Coordinates of C-alpha atoms in Angstrom, one line a residue:
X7 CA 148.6 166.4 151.4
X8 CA 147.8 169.7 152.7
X9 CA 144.6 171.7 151.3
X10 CA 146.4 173.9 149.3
X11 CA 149.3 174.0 146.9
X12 CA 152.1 175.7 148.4
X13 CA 152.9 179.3 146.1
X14 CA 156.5 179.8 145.2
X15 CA 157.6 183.2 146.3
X16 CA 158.3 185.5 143.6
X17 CA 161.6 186.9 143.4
X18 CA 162.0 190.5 144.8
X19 CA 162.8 193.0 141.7
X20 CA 165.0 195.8 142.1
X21 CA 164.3 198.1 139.4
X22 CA 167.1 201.0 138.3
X23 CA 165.7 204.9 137.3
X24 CA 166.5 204.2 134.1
X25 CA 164.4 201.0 134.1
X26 CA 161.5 202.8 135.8
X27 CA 161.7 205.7 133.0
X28 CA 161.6 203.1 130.6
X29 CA 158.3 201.5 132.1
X30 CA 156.8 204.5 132.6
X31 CA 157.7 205.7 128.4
X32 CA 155.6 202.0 127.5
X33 CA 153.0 202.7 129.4
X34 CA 152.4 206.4 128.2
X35 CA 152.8 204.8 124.4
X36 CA 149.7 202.6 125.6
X37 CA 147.7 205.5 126.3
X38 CA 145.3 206.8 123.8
X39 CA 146.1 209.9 121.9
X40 CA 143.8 213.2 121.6
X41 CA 144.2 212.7 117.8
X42 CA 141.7 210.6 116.5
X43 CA 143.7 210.3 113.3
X44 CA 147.1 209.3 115.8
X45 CA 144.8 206.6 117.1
X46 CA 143.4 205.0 113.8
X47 CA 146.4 204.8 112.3
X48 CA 148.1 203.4 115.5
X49 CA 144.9 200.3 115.3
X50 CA 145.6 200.2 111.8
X51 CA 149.4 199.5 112.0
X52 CA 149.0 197.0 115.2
X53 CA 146.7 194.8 113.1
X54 CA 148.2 194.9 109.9
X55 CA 145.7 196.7 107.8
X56 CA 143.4 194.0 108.2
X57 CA 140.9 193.6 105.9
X58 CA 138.0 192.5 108.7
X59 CA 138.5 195.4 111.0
X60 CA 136.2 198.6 109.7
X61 CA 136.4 202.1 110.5
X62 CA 134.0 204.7 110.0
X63 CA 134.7 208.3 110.2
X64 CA 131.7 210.2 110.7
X65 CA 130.7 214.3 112.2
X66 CA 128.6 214.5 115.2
X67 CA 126.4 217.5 115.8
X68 CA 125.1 220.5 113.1
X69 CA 127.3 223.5 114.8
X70 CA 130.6 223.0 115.0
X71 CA 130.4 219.5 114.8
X72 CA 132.7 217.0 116.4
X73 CA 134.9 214.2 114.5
X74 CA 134.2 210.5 115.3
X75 CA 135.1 207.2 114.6
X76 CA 133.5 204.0 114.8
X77 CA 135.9 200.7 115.0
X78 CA 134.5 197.3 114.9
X79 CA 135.6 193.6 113.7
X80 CA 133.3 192.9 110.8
X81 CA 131.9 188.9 111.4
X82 CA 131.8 190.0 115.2
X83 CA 129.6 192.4 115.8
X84 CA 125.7 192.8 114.7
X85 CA 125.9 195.2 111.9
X86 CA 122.3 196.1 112.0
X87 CA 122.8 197.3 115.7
X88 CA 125.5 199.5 114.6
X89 CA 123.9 201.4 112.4
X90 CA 120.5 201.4 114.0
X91 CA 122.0 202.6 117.9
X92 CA 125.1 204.3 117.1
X93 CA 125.3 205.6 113.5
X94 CA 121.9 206.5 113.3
X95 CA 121.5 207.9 116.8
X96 CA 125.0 210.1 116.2
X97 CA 123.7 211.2 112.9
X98 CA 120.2 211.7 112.3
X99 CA 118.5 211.2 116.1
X100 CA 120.3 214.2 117.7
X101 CA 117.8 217.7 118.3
X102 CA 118.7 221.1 118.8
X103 CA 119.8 220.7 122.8
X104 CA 122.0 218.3 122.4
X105 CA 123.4 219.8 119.7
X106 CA 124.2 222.9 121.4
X107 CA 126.0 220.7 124.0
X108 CA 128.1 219.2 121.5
X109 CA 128.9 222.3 119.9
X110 CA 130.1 223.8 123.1
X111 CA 132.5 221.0 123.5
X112 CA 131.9 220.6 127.1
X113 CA 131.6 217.7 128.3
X114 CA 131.2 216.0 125.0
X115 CA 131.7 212.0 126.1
X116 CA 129.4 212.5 129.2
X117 CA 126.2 213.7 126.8
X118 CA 127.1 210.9 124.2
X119 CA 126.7 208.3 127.3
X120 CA 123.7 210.3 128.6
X121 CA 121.6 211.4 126.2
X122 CA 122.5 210.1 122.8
X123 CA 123.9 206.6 122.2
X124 CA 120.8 204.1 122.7
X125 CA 122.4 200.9 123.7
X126 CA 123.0 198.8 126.7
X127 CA 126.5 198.4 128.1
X128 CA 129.0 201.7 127.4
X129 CA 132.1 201.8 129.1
X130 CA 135.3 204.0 129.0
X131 CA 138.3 203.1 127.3
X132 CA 141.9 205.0 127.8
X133 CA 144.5 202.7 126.8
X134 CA 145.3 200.6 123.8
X135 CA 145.3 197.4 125.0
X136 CA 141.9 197.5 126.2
X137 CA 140.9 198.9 123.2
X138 CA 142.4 195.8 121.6
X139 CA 141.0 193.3 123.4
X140 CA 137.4 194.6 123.0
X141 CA 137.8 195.5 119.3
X142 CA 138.9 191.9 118.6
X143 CA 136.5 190.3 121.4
X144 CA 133.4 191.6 119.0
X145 CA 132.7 195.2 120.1
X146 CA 132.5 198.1 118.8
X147 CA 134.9 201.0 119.6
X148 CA 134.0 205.0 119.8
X149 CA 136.9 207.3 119.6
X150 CA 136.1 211.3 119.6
X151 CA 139.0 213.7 118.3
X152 CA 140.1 215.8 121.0
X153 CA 139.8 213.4 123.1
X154 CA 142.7 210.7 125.0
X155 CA 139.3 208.1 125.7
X156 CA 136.7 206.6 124.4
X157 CA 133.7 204.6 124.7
X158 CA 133.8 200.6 124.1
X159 CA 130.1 199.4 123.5
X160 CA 129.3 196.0 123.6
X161 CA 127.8 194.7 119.8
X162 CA 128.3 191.0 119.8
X163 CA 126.4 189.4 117.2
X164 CA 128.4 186.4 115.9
X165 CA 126.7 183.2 114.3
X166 CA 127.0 180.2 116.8
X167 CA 125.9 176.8 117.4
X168 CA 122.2 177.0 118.7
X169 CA 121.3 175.2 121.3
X170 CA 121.2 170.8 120.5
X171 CA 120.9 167.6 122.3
X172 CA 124.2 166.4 124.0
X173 CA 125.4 163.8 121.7
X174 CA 128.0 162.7 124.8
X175 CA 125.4 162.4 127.1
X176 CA 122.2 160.8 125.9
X177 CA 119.4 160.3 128.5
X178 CA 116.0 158.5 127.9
X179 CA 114.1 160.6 130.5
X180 CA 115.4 164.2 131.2
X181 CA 116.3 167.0 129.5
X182 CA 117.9 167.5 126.1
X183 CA 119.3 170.8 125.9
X184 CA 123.7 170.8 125.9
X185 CA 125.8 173.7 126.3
X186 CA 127.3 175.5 123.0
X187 CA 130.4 177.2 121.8
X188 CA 129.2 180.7 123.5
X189 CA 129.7 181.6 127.1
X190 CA 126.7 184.1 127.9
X191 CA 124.4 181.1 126.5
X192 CA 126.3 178.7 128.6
X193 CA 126.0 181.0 131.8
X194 CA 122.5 181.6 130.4
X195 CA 121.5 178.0 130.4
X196 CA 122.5 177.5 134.2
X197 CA 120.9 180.4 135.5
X198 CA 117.5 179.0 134.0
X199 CA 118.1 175.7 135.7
X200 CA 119.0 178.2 139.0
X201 CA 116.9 181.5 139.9
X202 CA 118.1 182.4 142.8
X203 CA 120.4 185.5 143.7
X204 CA 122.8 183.6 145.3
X205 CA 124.5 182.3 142.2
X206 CA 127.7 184.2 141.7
X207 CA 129.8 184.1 138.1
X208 CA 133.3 186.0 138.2
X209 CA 135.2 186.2 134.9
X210 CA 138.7 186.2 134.0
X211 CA 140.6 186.8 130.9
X212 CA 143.2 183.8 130.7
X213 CA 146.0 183.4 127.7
X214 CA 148.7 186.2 126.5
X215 CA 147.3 186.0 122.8
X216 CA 144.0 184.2 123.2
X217 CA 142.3 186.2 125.8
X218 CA 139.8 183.7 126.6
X219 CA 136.9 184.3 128.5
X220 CA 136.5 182.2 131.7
X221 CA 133.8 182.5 134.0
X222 CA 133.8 180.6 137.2
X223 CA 129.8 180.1 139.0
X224 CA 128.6 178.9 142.1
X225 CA 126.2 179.4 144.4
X226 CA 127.1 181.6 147.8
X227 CA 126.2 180.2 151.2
X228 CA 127.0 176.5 150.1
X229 CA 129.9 176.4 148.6
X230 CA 133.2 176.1 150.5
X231 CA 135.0 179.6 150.2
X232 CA 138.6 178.0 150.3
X233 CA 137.7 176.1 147.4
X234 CA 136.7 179.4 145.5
X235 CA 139.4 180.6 146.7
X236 CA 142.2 178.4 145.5
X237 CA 140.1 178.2 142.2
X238 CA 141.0 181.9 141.9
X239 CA 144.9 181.1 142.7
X240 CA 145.5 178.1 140.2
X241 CA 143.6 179.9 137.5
X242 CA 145.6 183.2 138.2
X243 CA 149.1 181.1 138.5
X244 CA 148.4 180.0 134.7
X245 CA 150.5 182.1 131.9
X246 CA 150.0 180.5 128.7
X247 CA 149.9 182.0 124.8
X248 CA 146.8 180.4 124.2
X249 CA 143.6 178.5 125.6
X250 CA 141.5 177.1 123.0
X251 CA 139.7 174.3 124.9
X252 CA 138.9 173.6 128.3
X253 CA 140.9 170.7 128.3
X254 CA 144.0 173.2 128.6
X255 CA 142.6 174.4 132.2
X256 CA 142.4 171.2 133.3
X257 CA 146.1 169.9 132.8
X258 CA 147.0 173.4 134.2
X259 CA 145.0 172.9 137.6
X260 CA 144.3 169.5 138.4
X261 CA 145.9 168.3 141.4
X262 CA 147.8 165.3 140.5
X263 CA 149.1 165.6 136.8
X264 CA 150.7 162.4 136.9
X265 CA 147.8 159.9 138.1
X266 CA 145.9 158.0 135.9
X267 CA 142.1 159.1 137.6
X268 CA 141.0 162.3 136.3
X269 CA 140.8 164.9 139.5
X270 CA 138.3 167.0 137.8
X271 CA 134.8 166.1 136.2
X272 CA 133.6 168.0 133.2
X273 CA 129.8 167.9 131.6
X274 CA 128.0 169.5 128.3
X275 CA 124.6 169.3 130.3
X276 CA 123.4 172.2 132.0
X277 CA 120.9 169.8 134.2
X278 CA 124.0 168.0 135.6
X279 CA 126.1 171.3 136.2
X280 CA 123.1 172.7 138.0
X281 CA 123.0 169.8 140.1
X282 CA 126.7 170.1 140.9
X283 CA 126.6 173.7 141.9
X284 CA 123.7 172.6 144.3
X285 CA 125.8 170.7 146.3
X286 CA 128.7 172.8 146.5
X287 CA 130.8 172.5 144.2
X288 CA 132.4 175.1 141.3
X289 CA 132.2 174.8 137.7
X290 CA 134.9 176.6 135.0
X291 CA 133.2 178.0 132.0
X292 CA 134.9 178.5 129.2
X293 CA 134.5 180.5 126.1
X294 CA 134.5 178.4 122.9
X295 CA 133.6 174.9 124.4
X296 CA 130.8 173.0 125.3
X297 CA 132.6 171.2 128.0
X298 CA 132.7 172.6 131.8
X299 CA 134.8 172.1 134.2
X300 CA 133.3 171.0 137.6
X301 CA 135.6 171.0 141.0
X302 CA 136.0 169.6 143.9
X303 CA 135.8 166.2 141.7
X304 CA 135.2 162.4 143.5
X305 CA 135.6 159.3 142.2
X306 CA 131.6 158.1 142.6
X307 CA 130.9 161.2 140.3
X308 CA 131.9 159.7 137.6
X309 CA 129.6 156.4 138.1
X310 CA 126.6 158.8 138.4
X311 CA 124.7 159.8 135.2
X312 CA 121.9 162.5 135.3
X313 CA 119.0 160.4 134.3
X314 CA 120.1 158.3 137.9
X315 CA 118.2 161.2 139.5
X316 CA 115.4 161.0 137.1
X317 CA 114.4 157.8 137.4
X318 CA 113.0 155.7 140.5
X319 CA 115.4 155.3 142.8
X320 CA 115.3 151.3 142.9
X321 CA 115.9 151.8 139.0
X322 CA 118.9 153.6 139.8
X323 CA 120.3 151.6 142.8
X324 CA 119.9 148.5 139.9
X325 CA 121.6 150.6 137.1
X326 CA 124.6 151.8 139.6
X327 CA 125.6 148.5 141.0
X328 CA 125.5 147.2 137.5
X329 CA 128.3 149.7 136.4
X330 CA 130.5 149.0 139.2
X331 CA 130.2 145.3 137.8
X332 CA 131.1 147.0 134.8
X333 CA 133.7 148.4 136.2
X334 CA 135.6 144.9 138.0
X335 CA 135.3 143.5 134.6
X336 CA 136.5 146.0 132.1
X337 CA 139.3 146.8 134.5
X338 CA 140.1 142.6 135.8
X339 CA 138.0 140.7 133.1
X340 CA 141.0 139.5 130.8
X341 CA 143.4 139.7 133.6
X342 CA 141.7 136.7 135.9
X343 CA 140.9 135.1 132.5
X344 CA 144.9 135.1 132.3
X345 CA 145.3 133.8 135.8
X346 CA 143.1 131.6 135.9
X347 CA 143.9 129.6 132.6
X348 CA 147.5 129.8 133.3
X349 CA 148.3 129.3 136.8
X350 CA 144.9 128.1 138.6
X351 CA 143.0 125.6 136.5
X352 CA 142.0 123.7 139.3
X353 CA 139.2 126.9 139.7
X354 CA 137.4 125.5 136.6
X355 CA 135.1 122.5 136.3
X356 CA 136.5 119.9 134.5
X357 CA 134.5 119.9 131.1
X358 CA 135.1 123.3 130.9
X359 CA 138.7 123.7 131.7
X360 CA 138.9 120.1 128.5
X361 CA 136.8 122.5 126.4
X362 CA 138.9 125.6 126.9
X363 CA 142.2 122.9 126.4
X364 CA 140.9 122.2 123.2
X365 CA 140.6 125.1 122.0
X366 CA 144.0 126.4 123.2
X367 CA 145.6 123.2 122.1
X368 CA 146.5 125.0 117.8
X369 CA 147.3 128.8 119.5
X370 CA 150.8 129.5 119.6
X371 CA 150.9 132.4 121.9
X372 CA 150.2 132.1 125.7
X373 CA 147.2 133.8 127.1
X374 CA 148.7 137.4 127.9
X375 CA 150.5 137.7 124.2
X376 CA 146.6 136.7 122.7
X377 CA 144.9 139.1 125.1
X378 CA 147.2 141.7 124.7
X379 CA 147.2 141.6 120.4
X380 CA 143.2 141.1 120.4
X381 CA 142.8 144.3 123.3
X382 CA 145.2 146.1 121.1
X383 CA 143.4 145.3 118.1
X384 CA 139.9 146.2 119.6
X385 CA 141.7 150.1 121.1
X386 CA 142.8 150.1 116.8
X387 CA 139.5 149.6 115.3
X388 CA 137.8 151.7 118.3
X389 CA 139.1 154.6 117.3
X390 CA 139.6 154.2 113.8
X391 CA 135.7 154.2 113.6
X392 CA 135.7 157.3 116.1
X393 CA 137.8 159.2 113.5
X394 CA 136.2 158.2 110.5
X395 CA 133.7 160.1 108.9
X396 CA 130.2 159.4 110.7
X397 CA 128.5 157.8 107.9
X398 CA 130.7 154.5 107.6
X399 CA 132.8 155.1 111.2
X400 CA 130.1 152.6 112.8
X401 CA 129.4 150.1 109.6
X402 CA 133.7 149.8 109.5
X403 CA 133.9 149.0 113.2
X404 CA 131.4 146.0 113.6
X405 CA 132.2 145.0 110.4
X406 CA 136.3 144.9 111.1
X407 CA 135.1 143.2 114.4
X408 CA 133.6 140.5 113.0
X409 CA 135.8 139.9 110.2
X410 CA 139.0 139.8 112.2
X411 CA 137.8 137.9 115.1
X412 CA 136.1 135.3 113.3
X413 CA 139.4 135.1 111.3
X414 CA 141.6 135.3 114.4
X415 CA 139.7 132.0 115.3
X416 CA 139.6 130.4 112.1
X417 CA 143.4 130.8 111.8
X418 CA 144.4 129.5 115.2
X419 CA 146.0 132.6 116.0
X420 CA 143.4 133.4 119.0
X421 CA 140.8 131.2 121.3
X422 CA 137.1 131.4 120.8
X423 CA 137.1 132.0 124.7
X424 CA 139.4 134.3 124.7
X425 CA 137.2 136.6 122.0
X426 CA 134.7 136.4 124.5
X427 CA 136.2 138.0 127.2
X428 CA 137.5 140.7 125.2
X429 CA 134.5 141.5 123.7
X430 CA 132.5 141.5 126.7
X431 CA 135.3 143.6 128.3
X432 CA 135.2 146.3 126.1
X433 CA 131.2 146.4 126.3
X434 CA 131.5 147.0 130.3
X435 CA 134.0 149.9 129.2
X436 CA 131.8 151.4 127.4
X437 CA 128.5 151.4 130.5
X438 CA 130.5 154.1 132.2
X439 CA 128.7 157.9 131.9
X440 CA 132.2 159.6 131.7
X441 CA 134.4 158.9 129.1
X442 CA 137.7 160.1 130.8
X443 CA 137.0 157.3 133.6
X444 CA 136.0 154.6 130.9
X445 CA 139.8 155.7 129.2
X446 CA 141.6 155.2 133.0
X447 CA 140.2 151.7 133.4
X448 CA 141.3 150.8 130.3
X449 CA 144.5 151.9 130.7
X450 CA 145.1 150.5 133.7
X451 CA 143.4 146.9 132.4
X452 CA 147.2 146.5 130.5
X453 CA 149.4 146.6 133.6
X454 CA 146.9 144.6 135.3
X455 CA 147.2 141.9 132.6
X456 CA 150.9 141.9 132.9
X457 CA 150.9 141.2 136.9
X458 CA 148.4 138.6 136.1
X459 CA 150.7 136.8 133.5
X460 CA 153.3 137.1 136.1
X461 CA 152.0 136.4 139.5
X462 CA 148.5 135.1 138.7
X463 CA 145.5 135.7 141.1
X464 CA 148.1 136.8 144.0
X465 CA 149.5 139.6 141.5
X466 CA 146.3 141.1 140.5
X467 CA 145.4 141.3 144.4
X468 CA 148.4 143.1 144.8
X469 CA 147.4 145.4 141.8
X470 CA 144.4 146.0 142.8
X471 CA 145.0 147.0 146.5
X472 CA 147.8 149.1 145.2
X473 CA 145.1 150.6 143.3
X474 CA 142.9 151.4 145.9
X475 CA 145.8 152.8 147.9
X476 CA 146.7 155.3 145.3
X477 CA 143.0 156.4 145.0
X478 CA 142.9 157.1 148.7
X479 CA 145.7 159.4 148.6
X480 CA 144.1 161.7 146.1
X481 CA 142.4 164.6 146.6
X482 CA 140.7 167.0 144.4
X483 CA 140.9 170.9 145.6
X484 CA 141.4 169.7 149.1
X485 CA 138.6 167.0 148.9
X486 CA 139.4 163.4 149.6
X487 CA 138.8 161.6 146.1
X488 CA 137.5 158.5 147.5
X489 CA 135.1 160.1 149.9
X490 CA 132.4 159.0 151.2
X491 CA 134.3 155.4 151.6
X492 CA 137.9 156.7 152.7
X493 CA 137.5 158.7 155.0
X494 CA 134.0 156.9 155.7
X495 CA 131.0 159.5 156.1
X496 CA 128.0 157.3 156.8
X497 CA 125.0 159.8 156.2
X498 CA 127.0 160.1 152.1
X499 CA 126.4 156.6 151.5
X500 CA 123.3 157.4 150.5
X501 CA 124.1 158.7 146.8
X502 CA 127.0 156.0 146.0
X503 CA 126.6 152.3 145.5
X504 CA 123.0 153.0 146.0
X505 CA 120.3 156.1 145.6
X506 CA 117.9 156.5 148.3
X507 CA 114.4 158.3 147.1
X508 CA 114.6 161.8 147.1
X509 CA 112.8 162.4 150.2
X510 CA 115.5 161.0 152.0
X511 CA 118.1 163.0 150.0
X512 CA 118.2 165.5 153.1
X513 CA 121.6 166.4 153.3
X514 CA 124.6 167.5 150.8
X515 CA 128.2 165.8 150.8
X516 CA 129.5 166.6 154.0
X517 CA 132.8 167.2 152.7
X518 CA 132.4 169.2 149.9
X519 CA 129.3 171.6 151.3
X520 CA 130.2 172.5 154.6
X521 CA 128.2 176.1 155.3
X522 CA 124.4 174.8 154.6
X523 CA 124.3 171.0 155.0
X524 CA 120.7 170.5 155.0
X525 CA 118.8 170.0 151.5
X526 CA 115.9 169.9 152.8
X527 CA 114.9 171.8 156.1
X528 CA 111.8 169.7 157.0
X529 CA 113.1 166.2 156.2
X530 CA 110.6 163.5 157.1
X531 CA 112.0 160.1 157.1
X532 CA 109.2 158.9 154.8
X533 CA 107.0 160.2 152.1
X534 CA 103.6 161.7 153.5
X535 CA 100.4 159.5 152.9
X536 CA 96.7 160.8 153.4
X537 CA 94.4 158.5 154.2
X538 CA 91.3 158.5 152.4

């Protein structure tokens, strides 16, 4: 698979005199008119006479003073500031000099932006659509009459989610703080974690009706420009109405739409993004989630948590190789529990194999049909007590547990045994730090069940290597997905199965940083003792 995803060449357009007239008409229509009156009453008809949007006509200067109008979405926009920087300072705050200038009528815009309006961020506005997007992004708009521009100065003052604990992401040791439903906290929250120049954020406006705000970070001199780069192409190749939700970028960008392993990692703790961007990699922001998008994405990122780092490192080795456990059973714990009972139960000892007879001997169902209703029936009351309300979602999922696998035993419909497995399978499911991953392997636990029915042992080793094969060939914006293992990279081993201490954490994944390599420039091979 080549690095990039071939573009499709854009039809060349031929376009008449009379279709160029007609382009040229629309875009004079989006221009603003000298008419302040022409141009409220254009706002006014384009939004419906909605009740939220409010203009204020107000006079500027004593001597021949100058007509204004002040446009702004009320629930958007910080009231007080509005009438403490703009009206007040355009009303009341203006002395005899400036007066004079405005009187003159020379110049008029330039001494507002000079001399007069006491904010922050000012910047010009000619055409309608801008004038849209800002007015209905939470700024307010200046429009002089006389004049075909105005100013668009930034007032955002919405109520929002302060900043909270993750709730997806717990961690004993480490920070608390999550990400919110605002961007500029968001972007905020990463450049506390990061101080240093290098950190680059480009936005992008993305969705025909939604305009959503996407910023894309990451830190110059170790990321890999391609990978910027094709960022930049799949994000500008989407044209969509509306994106409400990170989740819409990544279907629209991921590189293999049809596999079940998610190709992109996402996070709601700043910590863990921070960490991502130092070693190379690019994170998607986007307005109005907590969720962002991190890229290039490999498979052992989603086995890693952020308290891994936080802990001692032979804690973490310990807490890693007991997910991947986790992961060989929730993904082949019923499935060789099939096999085994089915086509090789010579494996077992013989009082257990009599034990597991007996209580086999009243079910009616082979093994796959009973692991396959009591897995389905587990998926049923897992969610169910995800979607109920909070305060009995938990008290009607251990209770419905209990009560229907006891009584799946009691009637003879199920084994005792084979409640075991499925219970303890759904536990390992639920070890993994990323939930997209702990979905995958338990989607893929079904088929595996059904080549296990079939083929026994031989057909879940056929499974599984295809598996393996089909993680191989993926690749993530250009990055192998299996990497460090396939291709093998010998000096990355050191943050997979196992975490070495930090000081011998020297170097960044070669594959994904390839400009500045070297975490630490000084690396000793051991920790520095002084003798006393």
């Amino acid at each position: 698979m080549s690095f990039f995803r071939k573009k499709r060449k854009k039809p060349s357009i031929n376009l008449s005199s009379f279709e160029l007239d007609d382009l040229n008409k629309e875009s004079k229509k989006d221009l603003l008119k000298t008419s302040l009156k022409e141009n409220i009453q254009h706002v006014q008809q384009m939004l419906g006479n909605s009740s939220d949007i409010v203009i204020r006509e107000i006079l500027i200067g004593k001597e021949g003073p100058v007509k204004a109008g002040i446009l702004y979405t009320n629930g958007l926009v910080d009231t007080n500031s509005i009438q403490n920087f703009i009206m007040e300072s355009l009303m009341l705050d203006i002395n005899t000099y400036q007066n004079q200038m405005i009187s003159s009528h020379q110049n008029v815009l330039q001494v507002l932006k000079d001399r007069i309006l006491a904010v922050g961020s000012i910047k010009d506005v000619t055409e309608f659509s801008s004038l849209f997007t800002d007015l209905l992004s939470g700024d307010a708009i200046l429009l002089l009459d006389g004049y075909a521009e105005g100013f668009t100065i930034c007032m955002r003052g919405w109520r929002d989610r302060g900043v909270m604990e993750s709730t997806t992401e717990t961690v004993v040791r480490g920070p608390k703080e999550g990400f919110t439903e605002s961007l500029h906290t968001n972007t905020a929250l990463i450049r506390r974690k990061i101080k240093t120049p290098h950190l680059w954020s480009e936005s992008k406006q993305i969705g025909r009706l939604t305009k959503t705000n996407v910023v894309i970070m990451y830190i110059d001199g170790i990321v890999n420009d391609k990978v910027v780069e094709e960022v930049h192409k799949r994000l500008d190749r989407i044209d969509i109405d509306g994106i409400l939700e990170s989740g819409y970028i990544e279907e629209l960008i991921q590189d293999e739409p049809y596999s079940p392993f998610p190709t992109i990692y996402y996070s709601e703790r700043p910590d863990v993004i921070a960490a991502e961007l130092l070693e190379g990699k690019v994170a998607i922001i986007v307005d109005g989630t907590p969720i962002v998008l991190v890229v290039p994405a490999l498979f052992v990122s989603f086995i890693q948590a952020a308290e891994d780092y936080y802990q001692r490192a032979d804690i973490s080795t310990l807490i890693r190789l007991l997910r991947f456990l986790s992961i060989f059973i929730a993904l082949l714990g019923p499935s060789i529990y099939i096999a085994i009972t089915t086509f090789h139960q010579e494996m077992l000892p013989t009082s257990l194999l009599i034990n597991l007879a007996a209580q086999r001997e009243g079910v009616p169902f082979p093994a796959f049909i009973e692991a396959l209703m009591m897995e389905a029936a587990f998926e049923i009351l897992r969610e169910a007590g995800l979607r109920m309300p909070k305060a009995i979602g938990q008290a009607i999922s251990i209770v419905g547990t209990l009560v229907i696998g006891s009584a799946a035993v009691d009637a003879g419909i199920v084994s005792a045994a084979m409640v075991i497995v499925v219970a303890i399978t759904a536990i390992s499911s639920f070890i993994l730090p990323s939930f997209t991953m702990s979905m995958s392997i338990r989607m893929l636990r079904f088929p595996m069940m059904a080549l296990a029915a079939s083929f026994g042992l031989f057909g879940i080793l056929v499974g599984f290597i295809a598996l393996i094969l089909h993680m191989c060939s993926l690749r993530s914006f250009g990055v192998p997905y299996m990497s460090p293992f396939g291709p093998y990279i010998r000096e990355d081993i050191k943050d997979t199965f196992v975490r070495v201490p930090w000081w011998g954490m020297f170097s960044r994944p070669r594959l994904i940083s390839q400009k500045n390599n070297r975490r630490e420039q000084n690396s000793a091979p051991k920790p520095p003792r002084n003798k006393i």
